[in-house]
Amino acid sequence: MEDKACHEILEWLTTVNYATQQEDFLKRRQDGTGKWLLGTDKFQQWINNENKNILCTGIPGAGKTILTAIVIENLEEKCKYDRSVGLAYIYCNFRRHNEQSVDDVLASLIKQLCQRMLSLPEDIKSLYAQHKKRQTRPKLDELSESLSVLLGHFSRIFIVVDALDEYSSRDEALRRLLSELFRLQSNSTVSIFATSRHSPAIQSAFEGCLQQEISAAAEDVRAYLEGHISQLSRVVLRNDELQKEIVNAITKTVNGMFLLAQLHLDSLEGKLSVTAIRRALKQLPSGTDAYNIAYEEAMERINGKTAGEKELAFQIIAWITCARKPLKITELQHGLAVEIEETEFDTENLPDVQDMEAACAGLVTVDEKSHIIRLVHHTAQEYFERTQTQWFPRAHYDMAKVCMAYLLYCLQSGAGLRTAGYPFARYSRHYWAHHFARALAKPGLARGLLLDKKKVVLCAQDLVTHLGIRKAFQLAVQVPELVTEAHLAAFFGSENALRELLEAGYALNSLDATNRSPLSWAAENGHEEATRFLIKQGLVIDHKDRWGLTPLALAANKGNPEVMSLLLSNGASPDLKGNAGRTPLMLGCQKGH
């Protein structure tokens, strides 16, 4: 089979490439560290097939992911010249749930195992041909069957899954994944290596299997500190005894938390005297709350930077924390360079990558292979999600403004969305509405967003035209003329925004060019709370638009039963016909609702 055709089939299965993550993790490993796990009795039992499964658990920041990368590297070396041994791996990530369904995982396992074979199996070609012709995706049972058949081509298969605790917030989804993985072992020699934070549910699922506790070895922590101590001030570099004090103090404090060693070392940057360093060493946080304290201290260090550096750091961390997907460095650079009031994008306003990293006091890192910029650890993401209102309460407001401005840069040509040279275009198109809706829900921010009606309307029209109505919200097909701030608030279903407009003296009963009130917009788009609020304000419940459609008819046409029930309970007439002679019930039935 031609390489090009083979590549096309494998990319059709999934475009996710865990190999880039594997490379990035290995590059972050300190030379000579992590080997201890490979020599443990339990790992050796697993590798020698004395037990099919091993689960490695540990506290956050213990180094589980880097150890997983080391295990994968070890397995790759073992089966490099033996194609009868299969290897596939998954790095679960709480920010990538949209590409890590059970179907996605099985598709990735199939792809990785196929890549180890000299030619593509016929059943995989057949699966591709069937679905390519119909323009469909294979169902879970098809993927499961194909994977089972594929396993028969190997004498032994290693499957590695990192961070099972990050797979899904829903227990049922995790159970389905584990059920599929364990089912693979019924008719083949599949060996599973998995890591997780301590989780009763996950540990129970691996009952009877090998279980290994993960904790950063003291010698590994020392090796890391000795390898990175050169980042500190000259007063440290000239003093061998002080270097030993630093290594000993941090190693003693972190208690098996590799990440904490990194954060503590970062906290010493900028300390310019022996006294300042020794004072800081005495105050190093430890214990269960150590990460929170370390992150807070890092933010305080950022607060002490110049105004420009501080602003840049806060913007970067806010974007990474609140973005809907992991951002590549070029995407974030363009987002940060946006000047809201300008009509053209200025490439000379792009921040430098090294300046971006330096501004953030060790809290962010850029993966060299995937070019993703991210927070240094999952615990950092959790910390900033918890403290978002403390550090950047207007994040979604600012992000919505940036996305709308950037999207309009890219739509100016009139020839569709410009993406060449505009790496932030797709993110802006797909997610401006998410940030907009989140900002509308924040007290005091709604009017600032809604006053720029022209931008909002243009972006909304692009959303419904190019992304499909149900991609982000159930939006109306047209965004007509004469739209008011109240229409836009109803469009997004924001009761908070409607209340703010009412308190500011805005009329909520204005009509757009199609004779629709905000109540019609809220009802059509399935926004129950906004509909209830507008009814309470006395808007005409059976008001007809240009086509004779009432809010009830619009809700029925879109299949919004909760809104329909609300309207009916408040006196909406189910018998009023539109200009085409159809009642709300007839419209709903016609659309199959």
Coordinates of C-alpha atoms in Angstrom, one line a residue:
M1 CA 0.0 0.0 0.0
E2 CA 1.3 3.4 -0.9
D3 CA 2.6 5.5 2.0
K4 CA 0.3 8.4 1.0
A5 CA -2.8 6.3 1.1
C6 CA -1.8 4.7 4.4
H7 CA -1.1 8.1 5.9
E8 CA -4.6 9.3 4.8
I9 CA -6.3 6.4 6.5
L10 CA -4.4 6.8 9.7
E11 CA -5.1 10.5 9.8
W12 CA -8.7 9.8 9.2
L13 CA -8.8 7.6 12.2
T14 CA -7.5 10.4 14.4
T15 CA -5.3 13.5 14.0
V16 CA -4.2 13.4 17.6
N17 CA -0.5 12.7 17.9
Y18 CA 0.7 11.7 21.4
A19 CA 4.3 11.3 20.1
T20 CA 4.8 15.0 20.2
Q21 CA 3.8 15.1 23.9
Q22 CA 6.1 12.2 24.5
E23 CA 9.0 14.1 23.1
D24 CA 8.2 17.2 25.1
F25 CA 8.0 15.3 28.4
L26 CA 11.3 13.5 27.7
K27 CA 13.0 16.9 27.0
R28 CA 11.9 18.1 30.4
R29 CA 13.4 15.1 32.2
Q30 CA 16.6 15.8 34.2
D31 CA 19.3 13.4 32.8
G32 CA 19.8 10.3 34.9
T33 CA 16.5 10.7 36.9
G34 CA 13.4 8.4 36.9
K35 CA 15.2 5.1 36.5
W36 CA 14.3 3.9 39.9
L37 CA 10.8 2.8 38.8
L38 CA 12.1 0.5 36.1
G39 CA 14.1 -1.4 38.7
T40 CA 11.2 -2.0 41.2
D41 CA 10.0 -5.5 41.8
K42 CA 6.5 -4.6 40.7
F43 CA 7.5 -3.1 37.4
Q44 CA 9.7 -6.1 36.7
Q45 CA 6.8 -8.4 37.5
W46 CA 4.7 -6.5 35.0
I47 CA 7.3 -6.3 32.3
N48 CA 7.8 -10.1 32.7
N49 CA 4.1 -10.7 32.2
E50 CA 3.6 -12.0 35.7
N51 CA 0.6 -9.6 36.1
K52 CA -1.2 -8.0 33.2
N53 CA -1.7 -4.6 34.8
I54 CA 0.1 -2.1 36.9
L55 CA -1.3 1.1 38.4
C56 CA 1.1 3.8 39.6
T57 CA -0.5 6.3 41.9
G58 CA 1.0 9.4 43.5
I59 CA 0.3 12.9 44.9
P60 CA 0.0 15.8 42.5
G61 CA 3.5 16.9 41.3
A62 CA 5.2 13.7 42.2
G63 CA 6.5 13.3 38.6
K64 CA 4.1 10.7 37.3
T65 CA 3.9 12.0 33.8
I66 CA 7.7 12.2 33.4
L67 CA 8.0 8.7 34.8
T68 CA 5.4 7.6 32.2
A69 CA 7.5 9.1 29.4
I70 CA 10.5 7.2 30.8
V71 CA 8.5 3.9 30.8
I72 CA 7.4 4.5 27.2
E73 CA 11.0 5.2 26.2
N74 CA 12.1 2.0 27.8
L75 CA 9.3 0.0 26.1
E76 CA 10.2 1.5 22.7
E77 CA 13.8 0.5 23.2
K78 CA 12.7 -3.1 24.1
C79 CA 10.5 -3.6 21.1
K80 CA 12.4 -1.4 18.5
Y81 CA 13.5 -4.4 16.4
D82 CA 10.6 -6.7 17.2
R83 CA 7.5 -5.8 15.2
S84 CA 5.6 -8.7 16.9
V85 CA 5.4 -6.5 20.0
G86 CA 2.9 -3.6 19.9
L87 CA 3.1 -0.4 21.9
A88 CA 0.5 2.4 22.1
Y89 CA 0.0 5.2 24.7
I90 CA -2.4 7.9 25.7
Y91 CA -1.7 11.0 27.7
C92 CA -5.0 12.0 29.4
N93 CA -5.4 15.8 29.8
F94 CA -8.3 17.6 31.5
R95 CA -8.0 20.3 28.8
R96 CA -8.4 17.9 26.0
H97 CA -11.7 16.1 26.8
N98 CA -13.1 17.0 23.4
E99 CA -10.5 14.7 21.8
Q100 CA -10.4 11.9 24.4
S101 CA -13.7 10.1 24.2
V102 CA -13.6 6.3 24.4
D103 CA -14.0 6.4 20.6
D104 CA -11.0 8.7 20.3
V105 CA -8.8 6.6 22.6
L106 CA -9.6 3.4 20.6
A107 CA -9.0 5.1 17.3
S108 CA -5.6 6.3 18.6
L109 CA -4.6 2.9 19.8
I110 CA -5.5 1.5 16.4
K111 CA -3.5 4.2 14.6
Q112 CA -0.4 3.7 16.8
L113 CA -0.4 -0.1 16.5
C114 CA -0.9 0.2 12.7
Q115 CA 2.2 2.4 12.5
R116 CA 4.3 -0.5 13.9
M117 CA 3.2 -2.8 11.0
L118 CA 4.8 -3.1 7.6
S119 CA 1.4 -2.9 5.9
L120 CA -2.1 -1.8 6.8
P121 CA -4.4 -4.7 7.7
E122 CA -7.3 -5.3 5.3
D123 CA -10.0 -4.8 7.9
I124 CA -8.7 -1.2 8.6
K125 CA -8.7 -0.5 4.9
S126 CA -12.3 -1.8 4.7
L127 CA -13.4 0.2 7.7
Y128 CA -12.0 3.4 6.0
A129 CA -13.6 2.6 2.6
Q130 CA -17.1 2.0 4.1
H131 CA -17.1 5.2 6.1
K132 CA -15.3 7.4 3.6
K133 CA -17.9 6.6 1.0
R134 CA -20.8 7.5 3.4
Q135 CA -18.8 10.4 5.0
T136 CA -19.5 8.9 8.4
R137 CA -17.3 8.0 11.5
P138 CA -17.0 4.5 12.8
K139 CA -19.1 3.7 15.9
L140 CA -17.6 2.5 19.1
D141 CA -18.4 -1.2 18.5
E142 CA -16.7 -1.0 15.1
L143 CA -13.6 0.5 16.5
S144 CA -13.6 -2.0 19.4
E145 CA -14.0 -4.9 16.9
S146 CA -11.2 -3.6 14.6
L147 CA -8.9 -3.1 17.6
S148 CA -9.5 -6.7 18.8
V149 CA -8.7 -8.1 15.3
L150 CA -5.6 -5.9 15.1
L151 CA -4.3 -7.2 18.5
G152 CA -4.1 -10.7 16.9
H153 CA -1.2 -9.5 14.7
F154 CA 1.0 -9.1 17.8
S155 CA 2.5 -11.6 20.2
R156 CA 2.3 -9.0 23.0
I157 CA 0.9 -5.5 23.3
F158 CA 1.8 -2.8 25.8
I159 CA -0.8 0.0 26.4
V160 CA 0.3 2.9 28.6
V161 CA -2.3 5.5 29.9
D162 CA -1.1 8.5 31.9
A163 CA -3.2 10.5 34.3
L164 CA -6.4 8.4 34.3
D165 CA -7.8 10.9 36.9
E166 CA -7.7 13.6 34.2
Y167 CA -9.6 11.5 31.6
S168 CA -13.1 12.7 32.5
S169 CA -15.0 14.5 35.3
R170 CA -17.8 11.9 34.7
D171 CA -17.3 8.5 36.5
E172 CA -19.4 6.7 33.8
A173 CA -17.0 7.9 31.0
L174 CA -14.0 6.6 33.0
R175 CA -15.7 3.3 33.6
R176 CA -16.5 2.9 29.9
L177 CA -12.8 3.5 29.0
L178 CA -11.5 1.0 31.6
S179 CA -14.1 -1.5 30.6
E180 CA -12.9 -1.3 26.9
L181 CA -9.3 -1.5 27.9
F182 CA -9.8 -4.5 30.2
R183 CA -12.0 -6.2 27.6
L184 CA -9.0 -6.2 25.2
Q185 CA -7.2 -8.6 27.6
S186 CA -9.7 -11.4 27.2
N187 CA -8.3 -12.8 24.0
S188 CA -4.8 -11.3 23.7
T189 CA -1.7 -10.6 25.7
V190 CA -2.3 -6.9 26.5
S191 CA -0.4 -5.4 29.4
I192 CA -1.6 -2.1 30.7
F193 CA 0.5 0.5 32.6
A194 CA -1.5 3.4 34.0
T195 CA -0.9 6.3 36.3
S196 CA -3.3 8.4 38.4
R197 CA -3.6 10.6 41.4
H198 CA -4.9 8.7 44.4
S199 CA -8.5 7.8 43.5
P200 CA -10.6 5.2 45.3
A201 CA -12.6 4.5 42.1
I202 CA -9.6 4.0 39.9
Q203 CA -7.7 2.0 42.5
S204 CA -10.8 -0.2 43.0
A205 CA -10.9 -0.8 39.2
F206 CA -7.4 -2.1 39.4
E207 CA -8.0 -4.3 42.4
G208 CA -6.0 -7.5 42.1
C209 CA -3.4 -5.8 39.9
L210 CA 0.0 -4.5 40.7
Q211 CA -0.1 -1.1 42.4
Q212 CA 3.0 1.1 42.8
E213 CA 3.3 4.3 44.8
I214 CA 5.0 7.1 42.9
S215 CA 7.1 9.7 44.8
A216 CA 10.0 11.8 43.6
A217 CA 13.2 10.1 44.8
A218 CA 15.4 12.3 46.9
E219 CA 18.4 11.6 44.5
D220 CA 16.2 12.7 41.6
V221 CA 15.2 15.9 43.3
R222 CA 18.9 16.6 44.1
A223 CA 19.9 16.0 40.5
Y224 CA 17.2 18.4 39.2
L225 CA 18.2 21.1 41.7
E226 CA 21.9 20.7 40.9
G227 CA 21.2 20.8 37.2
H228 CA 19.1 24.1 37.4
I229 CA 20.8 26.0 40.2
S230 CA 22.7 28.0 37.6
Q231 CA 19.5 30.0 37.1
L232 CA 20.0 31.8 40.4
S233 CA 22.0 34.9 41.1
R234 CA 25.8 35.3 41.0
V235 CA 26.0 35.3 44.8
V236 CA 24.8 31.6 44.7
L237 CA 27.0 30.6 41.8
R238 CA 30.1 31.8 43.6
N239 CA 29.3 30.0 46.9
D240 CA 29.5 26.2 46.8
E241 CA 28.4 25.9 50.4
L242 CA 25.3 28.0 49.8
Q243 CA 24.4 25.8 46.8
K244 CA 24.5 22.8 49.1
E245 CA 22.3 24.5 51.6
I246 CA 19.8 25.3 48.9
V247 CA 19.8 21.7 47.5
N248 CA 19.5 20.2 51.0
A249 CA 16.8 22.6 52.2
I250 CA 14.5 22.2 49.2
T251 CA 15.0 18.4 49.0
K252 CA 14.0 18.1 52.7
T253 CA 11.0 20.3 52.3
V254 CA 9.3 18.9 49.1
N255 CA 8.7 15.4 50.6
G256 CA 8.5 13.6 47.2
M257 CA 6.8 16.4 45.2
F258 CA 9.1 17.1 42.2
L259 CA 7.0 20.0 41.1
L260 CA 7.4 21.7 44.4
A261 CA 11.2 21.5 44.1
Q262 CA 10.9 23.4 40.8
L263 CA 8.6 26.1 42.3
H264 CA 10.8 26.5 45.3
L265 CA 13.9 27.0 43.2
D266 CA 12.1 29.5 41.0
S267 CA 11.1 31.4 44.1
L268 CA 14.8 32.1 44.9
E269 CA 15.3 33.9 41.6
G270 CA 15.9 37.6 42.3
K271 CA 17.3 37.0 45.8
L272 CA 20.6 38.8 45.6
S273 CA 22.2 38.2 49.0
V274 CA 23.1 35.2 51.1
T275 CA 20.9 36.6 53.9
A276 CA 17.9 36.9 51.6
I277 CA 18.3 33.4 50.3
R278 CA 18.7 31.8 53.8
R279 CA 15.6 33.7 55.0
A280 CA 13.6 32.4 52.0
L281 CA 14.8 28.8 52.6
K282 CA 13.5 29.0 56.2
Q283 CA 10.1 30.0 54.9
L284 CA 9.6 27.4 52.2
P285 CA 6.1 26.1 52.4
S286 CA 5.5 22.3 52.8
G287 CA 2.6 20.0 53.4
T288 CA -0.8 19.8 51.7
D289 CA -1.2 23.5 51.1
A290 CA 2.4 24.0 49.7
Y291 CA 1.3 24.4 46.1
N292 CA -1.3 27.0 46.8
I293 CA 1.2 29.0 48.8
A294 CA 3.9 28.6 46.1
Y295 CA 1.5 29.8 43.4
E296 CA 0.4 32.8 45.5
E297 CA 4.0 33.7 46.2
A298 CA 4.8 33.5 42.4
M299 CA 1.9 35.9 41.7
E300 CA 3.3 38.3 44.4
R301 CA 6.6 38.2 42.6
I302 CA 4.9 39.0 39.4
N303 CA 3.1 41.9 41.2
G304 CA 6.6 43.3 42.0
K305 CA 7.7 43.4 38.4
T306 CA 7.5 46.4 36.1
A307 CA 4.1 47.5 35.0
G308 CA 4.6 46.1 31.5
E309 CA 5.9 42.8 32.7
K310 CA 3.1 42.5 35.2
E311 CA 0.4 43.2 32.7
L312 CA 1.8 40.7 30.2
A313 CA 2.1 38.0 32.8
F314 CA -1.5 38.5 34.1
Q315 CA -2.8 38.4 30.5
I316 CA -0.9 35.2 29.7
I317 CA -2.0 33.4 32.8
A318 CA -5.6 34.5 32.3
W319 CA -5.7 33.3 28.7
I320 CA -4.1 29.9 29.5
T321 CA -6.5 29.4 32.5
C322 CA -9.7 30.5 30.7
A323 CA -9.1 29.5 27.1
R324 CA -11.5 26.8 25.8
K325 CA -8.6 24.7 24.4
P326 CA -4.8 24.6 24.8
L327 CA -3.2 27.5 22.9
K328 CA -0.2 27.3 20.7
I329 CA 2.4 30.0 21.4
T330 CA 1.7 31.8 18.1
E331 CA -2.1 31.9 18.8
L332 CA -1.5 33.5 22.2
Q333 CA 1.1 35.9 20.8
H334 CA -1.5 37.2 18.4
G335 CA -4.2 37.4 21.0
L336 CA -2.0 39.4 23.3
A337 CA -1.0 41.8 20.4
V338 CA -4.6 42.8 19.7
E339 CA -5.4 46.5 20.1
I340 CA -9.2 46.7 20.6
E341 CA -9.8 50.0 18.9
E342 CA -7.6 49.5 15.9
T343 CA -9.0 48.2 12.6
E344 CA -5.8 46.5 11.4
F345 CA -3.6 44.0 13.1
D346 CA -0.1 45.3 14.0
T347 CA 2.5 42.5 13.7
E348 CA 5.1 44.7 15.4
N349 CA 3.0 44.5 18.6
L350 CA 3.7 40.8 19.0
P351 CA 5.4 39.9 22.3
D352 CA 8.6 37.9 22.4
V353 CA 8.3 34.3 23.5
Q354 CA 11.2 34.5 26.0
D355 CA 9.8 37.7 27.4
M356 CA 6.5 36.0 27.9
E357 CA 8.0 33.1 29.8
A358 CA 10.3 35.3 31.9
A359 CA 7.4 37.5 32.9
C360 CA 5.4 34.6 34.4
A361 CA 7.8 33.7 37.2
G362 CA 8.1 30.0 36.3
L363 CA 4.3 29.5 36.1
V364 CA 4.2 28.8 32.4
T365 CA 6.1 26.6 30.0
V366 CA 6.2 26.1 26.2
D367 CA 6.3 22.6 24.9
E368 CA 9.1 22.5 22.3
K369 CA 7.5 19.9 20.0
S370 CA 3.8 20.8 20.1
H371 CA 4.4 24.6 20.7
I372 CA 1.6 24.6 23.3
I373 CA 2.0 27.2 26.0
R374 CA 0.6 26.0 29.3
L375 CA 0.7 26.3 33.0
V376 CA 3.5 24.4 34.6
H377 CA 1.2 21.8 36.1
H378 CA -2.4 20.7 36.5
T379 CA -2.3 21.9 40.1
A380 CA -1.6 25.4 38.8
Q381 CA -4.6 25.3 36.5
E382 CA -6.8 24.2 39.4
Y383 CA -5.4 27.0 41.6
F384 CA -6.1 29.7 39.0
E385 CA -9.5 28.4 38.3
R386 CA -10.3 28.6 42.0
T387 CA -8.8 32.1 42.4
Q388 CA -9.8 33.6 39.0
T389 CA -11.9 36.3 40.6
Q390 CA -9.0 37.3 42.8
W391 CA -6.3 37.6 40.0
F392 CA -8.3 38.4 36.8
P393 CA -12.0 38.9 37.4
R394 CA -12.5 40.5 34.0
A395 CA -10.8 37.7 32.0
H396 CA -13.7 36.6 29.9
Y397 CA -14.7 40.2 29.2
D398 CA -11.3 41.1 27.9
M399 CA -11.0 37.8 26.0
A400 CA -14.4 38.4 24.3
K401 CA -13.3 41.8 23.2
V402 CA -10.0 40.5 21.9
C403 CA -11.6 37.6 20.0
M404 CA -14.2 39.9 18.4
A405 CA -11.6 42.5 17.3
Y406 CA -9.3 39.7 15.9
L407 CA -12.2 38.0 14.1
L408 CA -13.1 41.3 12.4
Y409 CA -9.5 41.8 11.3
C410 CA -9.8 38.4 9.6
L411 CA -13.2 39.0 7.9
Q412 CA -12.3 42.4 6.4
S413 CA -11.4 41.1 3.0
G414 CA -15.0 40.0 2.3
A415 CA -13.6 36.6 1.0
G416 CA -14.2 34.5 4.1
L417 CA -12.0 34.0 7.1
R418 CA -8.3 34.9 6.5
T419 CA -6.2 32.3 8.3
A420 CA -2.9 32.7 6.5
G421 CA -0.8 34.8 8.8
Y422 CA -3.6 34.9 11.3
P423 CA -3.1 31.9 13.7
F424 CA -5.6 33.2 16.2
A425 CA -8.5 33.4 13.6
R426 CA -10.0 29.9 14.2
Y427 CA -10.0 30.3 18.0
S428 CA -11.6 33.7 17.7
R429 CA -14.3 32.4 15.4
H430 CA -15.1 29.3 17.5
Y431 CA -14.9 30.7 21.0
W432 CA -15.6 34.5 21.1
A433 CA -19.3 33.6 22.0
H434 CA -18.2 31.4 24.9
H435 CA -16.2 34.2 26.5
F436 CA -18.9 36.8 25.6
A437 CA -21.6 34.7 27.3
R438 CA -19.4 34.1 30.4
A439 CA -18.7 37.9 30.6
L440 CA -22.4 38.8 30.3
A441 CA -23.1 36.7 33.4
K442 CA -20.7 38.8 35.5
P443 CA -22.3 41.8 37.3
G444 CA -21.2 45.2 36.0
L445 CA -19.7 43.9 32.7
A446 CA -22.7 43.4 30.4
R447 CA -23.2 47.0 29.2
G448 CA -19.6 47.4 28.3
L449 CA -19.9 44.4 25.9
L450 CA -23.3 45.2 24.5
L451 CA -22.7 48.9 23.7
D452 CA -20.5 47.9 20.8
K453 CA -23.5 46.5 18.9
K454 CA -21.9 46.6 15.4
K455 CA -19.0 44.3 16.4
V456 CA -21.3 41.9 18.2
V457 CA -23.8 41.6 15.3
L458 CA -21.0 41.0 12.8
C459 CA -19.4 38.3 14.9
A460 CA -22.8 36.7 15.6
Q461 CA -23.7 36.7 11.9
D462 CA -20.4 35.0 11.2
L463 CA -21.0 32.4 13.9
V464 CA -24.4 31.3 12.7
T465 CA -23.3 31.4 9.0
H466 CA -20.1 29.4 9.2
L467 CA -20.3 27.3 12.4
G468 CA -23.8 26.1 12.4
I469 CA -26.5 27.1 14.8
R470 CA -26.0 24.5 17.5
K471 CA -22.2 24.6 17.6
A472 CA -22.1 27.1 20.5
F473 CA -25.7 28.3 21.1
Q474 CA -29.0 27.7 19.5
L475 CA -28.8 31.0 17.6
A476 CA -31.3 32.5 15.2
V477 CA -30.5 32.1 11.5
Q478 CA -30.4 35.8 10.8
V479 CA -29.1 38.7 12.8
P480 CA -31.4 41.5 11.4
E481 CA -31.2 45.3 11.5
L482 CA -32.4 47.4 14.3
V483 CA -31.0 45.1 16.9
T484 CA -30.8 46.6 20.4
E485 CA -28.7 45.8 23.4
A486 CA -31.7 44.0 24.8
H487 CA -31.9 41.7 21.7
L488 CA -28.2 40.8 22.1
A489 CA -28.6 40.0 25.8
A490 CA -31.6 37.8 25.0
F491 CA -29.6 36.2 22.1
F492 CA -27.1 34.9 24.7
G493 CA -29.7 34.2 27.3
S494 CA -28.2 36.5 29.9
E495 CA -30.7 37.4 32.6
N496 CA -28.0 39.4 34.3
A497 CA -27.4 41.6 31.3
L498 CA -31.1 42.1 30.8
R499 CA -31.4 43.2 34.4
E500 CA -28.5 45.6 34.1
L501 CA -30.0 47.2 30.9
L502 CA -33.4 47.6 32.7
E503 CA -31.8 49.3 35.7
A504 CA -29.9 51.6 33.3
G505 CA -33.1 52.7 31.7
Y506 CA -33.0 50.7 28.4
A507 CA -36.3 49.6 26.9
L508 CA -36.7 45.8 26.8
N509 CA -39.7 45.8 24.4
S510 CA -38.0 47.2 21.3
L511 CA -38.5 45.5 18.0
D512 CA -35.9 44.6 15.4
A513 CA -36.4 44.8 11.6
T514 CA -38.3 41.5 11.6
N515 CA -40.7 42.8 14.3
R516 CA -39.3 40.5 16.9
S517 CA -38.9 41.5 20.5
P518 CA -36.1 40.3 22.9
L519 CA -38.6 37.8 24.2
S520 CA -38.8 36.2 20.7
W521 CA -35.0 35.9 20.6
A522 CA -34.8 34.4 24.1
A523 CA -37.6 31.9 23.4
E524 CA -36.2 30.8 20.0
N525 CA -32.8 30.2 21.3
G526 CA -34.0 28.1 24.3
H527 CA -33.0 30.5 27.1
E528 CA -35.4 29.7 29.9
E529 CA -34.2 32.1 32.5
A530 CA -34.0 35.1 30.1
T531 CA -37.5 34.2 28.8
R532 CA -38.9 34.1 32.4
F533 CA -37.3 37.5 33.2
L534 CA -38.8 39.1 30.1
I535 CA -42.2 37.7 30.8
K536 CA -42.1 39.3 34.3
Q537 CA -41.3 42.6 32.7
G538 CA -44.6 42.5 30.9
L539 CA -43.5 41.9 27.3
V540 CA -46.3 40.8 25.0
I541 CA -46.3 37.0 25.2
D542 CA -48.1 36.4 21.9
H543 CA -46.4 39.2 19.9
K544 CA -46.1 38.2 16.3
D545 CA -43.1 38.8 14.1
R546 CA -43.0 39.6 10.3
W547 CA -44.0 36.0 9.5
G548 CA -46.8 35.9 12.1
L549 CA -44.7 33.7 14.5
T550 CA -45.1 34.1 18.3
P551 CA -42.4 33.4 20.8
L552 CA -44.2 30.0 21.4
A553 CA -44.1 29.2 17.7
L554 CA -40.4 30.1 17.5
A555 CA -39.6 27.9 20.5
A556 CA -41.6 25.0 19.1
N557 CA -39.9 25.3 15.7
K558 CA -36.5 24.9 17.4
G559 CA -37.6 22.2 19.8
N560 CA -37.3 24.0 23.1
P561 CA -39.8 22.2 25.4
E562 CA -38.8 23.9 28.7
V563 CA -39.3 27.3 27.1
M564 CA -42.6 26.2 25.5
S565 CA -43.9 25.0 28.9
L566 CA -42.9 28.3 30.5
L567 CA -44.7 30.3 27.8
L568 CA -47.8 28.2 28.0
S569 CA -48.0 28.4 31.8
N570 CA -47.9 32.2 31.4
G571 CA -50.8 32.3 29.0
A572 CA -49.3 31.9 25.6
S573 CA -51.9 30.8 23.0
P574 CA -51.1 27.4 21.4
D575 CA -53.7 28.0 18.6
L576 CA -52.3 31.2 17.0
K577 CA -51.3 30.5 13.4
G578 CA -48.5 32.2 11.5
N579 CA -48.8 33.7 8.0
A580 CA -48.2 30.2 6.5
G581 CA -51.2 28.8 8.5
R582 CA -49.3 26.7 11.0
T583 CA -49.8 26.6 14.7
P584 CA -46.9 26.1 17.2
L585 CA -47.8 22.4 17.5
M586 CA -47.7 21.9 13.7
L587 CA -44.3 23.6 13.5
G588 CA -42.9 21.4 16.2
C589 CA -44.2 18.2 14.5
Q590 CA -43.0 19.3 11.1
K591 CA -39.5 19.7 12.5
G592 CA -39.7 16.3 14.2
H593 CA -39.6 17.7 17.7

